[in-house]
Amino acid sequence: MLVENQVALQRYNSFGIAARAKKLTRIRQTDDLTALMASEVWAQARSEAPPFVLGGGSNLVITGDIKALVLKVEIAGRRLVEETDKAWVVEGGAGENWHDFVTWTLDQGWPGLENLALIPGSVGASPVQNIGAYGVELQDRFHSLDAVDLQTGQAFTLDAAQCGFGYRDSVFKHAPSDERSFGLAGRALITRVRFLLPKPWKPVLGYMDLERKMAETGNHSPSAQQIFDWVVAIRRAKLPDPAFIGNAGSFFKNPTVTLEQCADIIARDPKVVHYPMPDGSIKLAAGWLIDACGWKGKSVGNAAVYEKQALVLVNKGGPEQPCTGGEVMTLAKAIQTSVYERFGILLEPEPVVV
Ligand code: EPU
């Protein structure tokens, strides 16, 4: 087990923020973690600060050097666990790249993840914030996951109910002392995730951008591969590719309001983009709210609001002059204040801030 010192993290976070990890170790298999947890390094590191688990780094804002021991998850592997009349169950190592995993499942002839194409990040991070796009959330295709308890070293498995999934939310985002008594933030390292891809495959085509593609092409019964290609094209057209422009995807969650609050906003801003939810509440498009406040293209230092999608903050300085985490957070706070002043809604950031 190798512990590297003063490791540059710029390549390991999709914003491309320059920061260092005082100590970093790569977890390539569960045994690496077992060996680490039995070592002096672990005892010493834990006495200073709880270790920090780094996945794909695509939902992360780093505001300074990380003093805690960084566990960089690089567990590889993908396989078909079982195929029944009702489903394919496929498994990915936590360190696998999410988009490559989705591509692989389709190449194998196992459809179901196509709406989630091109989401940056790793397989292991996907359940943490219950990634979602174009009408499908991870929880709709989730089977179970394996993880290791970073306090006891015990390996355990969770099913969907135990993960407590919500909109961009799970037990992995809540502290153990949280209102959810089973919060696992900082406590678990996810090693493998299994997905249940139901048979017969049914396309999910309700999202407006996909309906538009069907109308444009005249193809109203697309294959999974066709949906995958459409999703890739839609994302490329409106979201920045972190390989070229650093970003962490949507920076804020879409807020939920009551019918009365929404009616109030519509009375003042009839164009507000809103979606009724099954529980009677209304979800508002945070990108629209930010856009309406005139934020597109505005910046703080080298952190900027993306020109084509106001919900995404980008690193406009590139790898040479990257934005700092402080600039990102100053910009985010200014956006929150202006949306709050105009609409009375406090936007909640999506990424983890360290
Ligand atoms: N809009 C504007 N101006 C903007 C941005 C958006 O008016 O600057 C309007 C759009 O015209 C559209 C509405 O807001 O009518 C919603 O925009 P979009 O379809 O782009 O989706 P979103 O709600 O902004 C969510 C997810 C994305 C996901 C897409 C597609 C969240 C926080 N974001 O974005 O997820 O890809 O839907 O399903 O739920 C992510 O979480 O990182 C992410 C990219």
CSV table of N, CA, C and O and ligand atoms in Angstrom, one decimal, residues 129 132-135 167-168 207-209 235 238-239 248-250 252-254 273 275 285-288 291 296 308-311 350, ligand 1:
chain,number,residue,atom,x,y,z
A,129,GLN,N,-25.3,10.7,-5.2
A,129,GLN,CA,-26.3,11.8,-5.5
A,129,GLN,C,-27.4,11.3,-6.4
A,129,GLN,O,-28.1,12.2,-6.9
A,132,GLY,N,-29.4,11.7,-12.3
A,132,GLY,CA,-30.6,11.6,-13.1
A,132,GLY,C,-30.5,12.5,-14.3
A,132,GLY,O,-29.8,13.5,-14.2
A,133,ALA,N,-31.2,12.1,-15.3
A,133,ALA,CA,-31.3,12.9,-16.5
A,133,ALA,C,-32.3,12.4,-17.5
A,133,ALA,O,-32.5,11.1,-17.6
A,134,TYR,N,-33.0,13.3,-18.2
A,134,TYR,CA,-33.9,12.9,-19.3
A,134,TYR,C,-34.9,11.8,-18.9
A,134,TYR,O,-35.1,10.8,-19.6
A,135,GLY,N,-35.5,12.0,-17.7
A,135,GLY,CA,-36.6,11.2,-17.2
A,135,GLY,C,-36.2,9.9,-16.5
A,135,GLY,O,-37.1,9.1,-16.1
A,167,TYR,N,-34.4,12.9,-4.6
A,167,TYR,CA,-33.9,13.8,-5.7
A,167,TYR,C,-32.4,14.3,-5.4
A,167,TYR,O,-32.2,15.0,-4.5
A,168,ARG,N,-31.5,13.8,-6.2
A,168,ARG,CA,-30.0,14.1,-6.0
A,168,ARG,C,-29.6,13.9,-4.5
A,168,ARG,O,-28.9,14.6,-4.0
A,207,TYR,N,-39.3,13.3,-21.7
A,207,TYR,CA,-38.6,14.6,-21.5
A,207,TYR,C,-38.7,15.4,-22.8
A,207,TYR,O,-38.5,14.9,-23.9
A,208,MET,N,-38.9,16.7,-22.6
A,208,MET,CA,-39.2,17.6,-23.7
A,208,MET,C,-38.1,17.5,-24.8
A,208,MET,O,-38.4,17.4,-26.0
A,209,ASP,N,-36.8,17.5,-24.4
A,209,ASP,CA,-35.7,17.5,-25.4
A,209,ASP,C,-35.8,16.2,-26.2
A,209,ASP,O,-35.4,16.2,-27.4
A,235,ARG,N,-26.8,16.7,-24.7
A,235,ARG,CA,-25.9,17.2,-23.6
A,235,ARG,C,-24.7,18.0,-24.2
A,235,ARG,O,-24.3,19.0,-23.7
A,238,LYS,N,-25.8,21.6,-25.0
A,238,LYS,CA,-26.1,22.6,-23.9
A,238,LYS,C,-25.2,22.5,-22.7
A,238,LYS,O,-25.2,23.4,-21.9
A,239,LEU,N,-24.5,21.4,-22.5
A,239,LEU,CA,-23.6,21.3,-21.3
A,239,LEU,C,-22.2,21.3,-21.7
A,239,LEU,O,-21.8,20.7,-22.7
A,248,ALA,N,-18.9,21.2,-12.7
A,248,ALA,CA,-19.4,20.1,-11.9
A,248,ALA,C,-20.8,19.8,-12.2
A,248,ALA,O,-21.6,19.5,-11.3
A,249,GLY,N,-21.2,20.0,-13.5
A,249,GLY,CA,-22.6,19.7,-13.8
A,249,GLY,C,-23.5,20.8,-13.2
A,249,GLY,O,-23.1,21.9,-13.0
A,250,SER,N,-24.8,20.5,-13.0
A,250,SER,CA,-25.7,21.4,-12.4
A,250,SER,C,-25.2,21.8,-11.1
A,250,SER,O,-24.8,21.0,-10.2
A,252,PHE,N,-26.8,23.8,-8.8
A,252,PHE,CA,-27.9,23.9,-7.8
A,252,PHE,C,-28.9,22.8,-8.1
A,252,PHE,O,-29.1,22.4,-9.3
A,253,LYS,N,-29.7,22.4,-7.1
A,253,LYS,CA,-30.8,21.5,-7.3
A,253,LYS,C,-32.0,22.3,-7.8
A,253,LYS,O,-32.1,23.5,-7.4
A,254,ASN,N,-32.9,21.7,-8.5
A,254,ASN,CA,-34.1,22.4,-8.9
A,254,ASN,C,-35.0,22.4,-7.7
A,254,ASN,O,-35.3,21.4,-7.1
A,273,VAL,N,-40.4,28.3,-15.7
A,273,VAL,CA,-40.5,26.9,-16.1
A,273,VAL,C,-40.8,26.1,-14.9
A,273,VAL,O,-40.0,26.2,-13.9
A,275,TYR,N,-42.7,22.3,-13.2
A,275,TYR,CA,-43.3,21.0,-13.4
A,275,TYR,C,-44.0,20.5,-12.2
A,275,TYR,O,-43.5,20.5,-11.1
A,285,ALA,N,-37.5,25.2,-12.5
A,285,ALA,CA,-36.2,25.0,-13.2
A,285,ALA,C,-35.2,26.1,-12.6
A,285,ALA,O,-35.4,27.3,-12.9
A,286,ALA,N,-34.2,25.6,-11.8
A,286,ALA,CA,-33.3,26.6,-11.2
A,286,ALA,C,-32.5,27.4,-12.3
A,286,ALA,O,-32.2,28.5,-12.2
A,287,GLY,N,-32.2,26.7,-13.4
A,287,GLY,CA,-31.5,27.3,-14.5
A,287,GLY,C,-32.3,28.5,-15.1
A,287,GLY,O,-31.8,29.6,-15.3
A,288,TRP,N,-33.6,28.4,-15.1
A,288,TRP,CA,-34.5,29.5,-15.6
A,288,TRP,C,-34.4,30.6,-14.6
A,288,TRP,O,-34.3,31.8,-15.0
A,291,ASP,N,-31.1,32.4,-14.9
A,291,ASP,CA,-31.1,33.1,-16.2
A,291,ASP,C,-31.9,34.4,-16.1
A,291,ASP,O,-31.5,35.4,-16.5
A,296,LYS,N,-26.2,34.7,-16.8
A,296,LYS,CA,-25.5,34.0,-17.9
A,296,LYS,C,-24.2,34.8,-18.3
A,296,LYS,O,-24.3,36.0,-18.6
A,308,LYS,N,-24.6,28.9,-22.0
A,308,LYS,CA,-25.7,28.2,-22.6
A,308,LYS,C,-26.6,27.5,-21.6
A,308,LYS,O,-27.7,27.0,-22.0
A,309,GLN,N,-26.2,27.5,-20.3
A,309,GLN,CA,-27.0,26.8,-19.3
A,309,GLN,C,-26.7,27.5,-18.0
A,309,GLN,O,-25.6,27.2,-17.4
A,310,ALA,N,-27.6,28.4,-17.5
A,310,ALA,CA,-27.2,29.2,-16.3
A,310,ALA,C,-27.0,28.3,-15.0
A,310,ALA,O,-26.5,28.8,-14.0
A,311,LEU,N,-27.5,27.1,-15.1
A,311,LEU,CA,-27.4,26.2,-13.9
A,311,LEU,C,-26.0,25.6,-13.7
A,311,LEU,O,-25.6,25.0,-12.7
A,350,GLU,N,-25.6,21.6,-5.3
A,350,GLU,CA,-25.5,20.1,-5.5
A,350,GLU,C,-24.1,19.6,-5.1
A,350,GLU,O,-24.1,18.5,-4.5
B,1,EPU,N1,-33.5,27.1,-18.7
B,1,EPU,C1,-33.4,28.4,-19.0
B,1,EPU,N2,-32.2,29.1,-18.9
B,1,EPU,C2,-31.1,28.4,-18.6
B,1,EPU,C3,-31.2,27.0,-18.3
B,1,EPU,C4,-32.4,26.4,-18.3
B,1,EPU,O1,-34.4,29.1,-19.3
B,1,EPU,O2,-30.0,29.0,-18.5
B,1,EPU,C5,-34.8,26.4,-18.8
B,1,EPU,C6,-34.7,25.5,-20.1
B,1,EPU,O3,-35.1,26.2,-21.2
B,1,EPU,C7,-35.7,24.4,-19.7
B,1,EPU,C8,-35.6,24.3,-18.2
B,1,EPU,O4,-35.0,25.5,-17.7
B,1,EPU,O5,-37.0,24.8,-20.0
B,1,EPU,C9,-34.9,23.1,-17.7
B,1,EPU,O6,-33.6,23.0,-18.3
B,1,EPU,P1,-32.9,21.7,-18.7
B,1,EPU,O7,-33.8,20.8,-19.5
B,1,EPU,O8,-31.6,22.0,-19.3
B,1,EPU,O9,-32.8,20.9,-17.4
B,1,EPU,P2,-32.3,21.3,-15.9
B,1,EPU,O10,-33.5,21.2,-15.0
B,1,EPU,O11,-31.6,22.6,-15.9
B,1,EPU,C10,-31.8,18.9,-15.0
B,1,EPU,C11,-30.8,18.2,-14.3
B,1,EPU,C12,-29.6,17.9,-15.2
B,1,EPU,C13,-30.1,17.0,-16.3
B,1,EPU,C14,-31.2,17.7,-17.0
B,1,EPU,C15,-31.9,16.8,-18.0
B,1,EPU,C16,-30.9,19.1,-12.0
B,1,EPU,C17,-30.3,20.0,-11.0
B,1,EPU,N3,-30.3,19.1,-13.2
B,1,EPU,O12,-31.3,20.2,-15.5
B,1,EPU,O13,-28.6,17.2,-14.4
B,1,EPU,O14,-29.1,16.6,-17.2
B,1,EPU,O15,-32.3,18.1,-16.1
B,1,EPU,O16,-32.6,15.8,-17.4
B,1,EPU,O17,-31.8,18.3,-11.7
B,1,EPU,C18,-26.7,17.5,-13.1
B,1,EPU,O18,-27.4,17.1,-12.1
B,1,EPU,O19,-25.5,17.7,-12.9
B,1,EPU,C19,-27.3,17.6,-14.4
B,1,EPU,C20,-26.7,18.1,-15.4
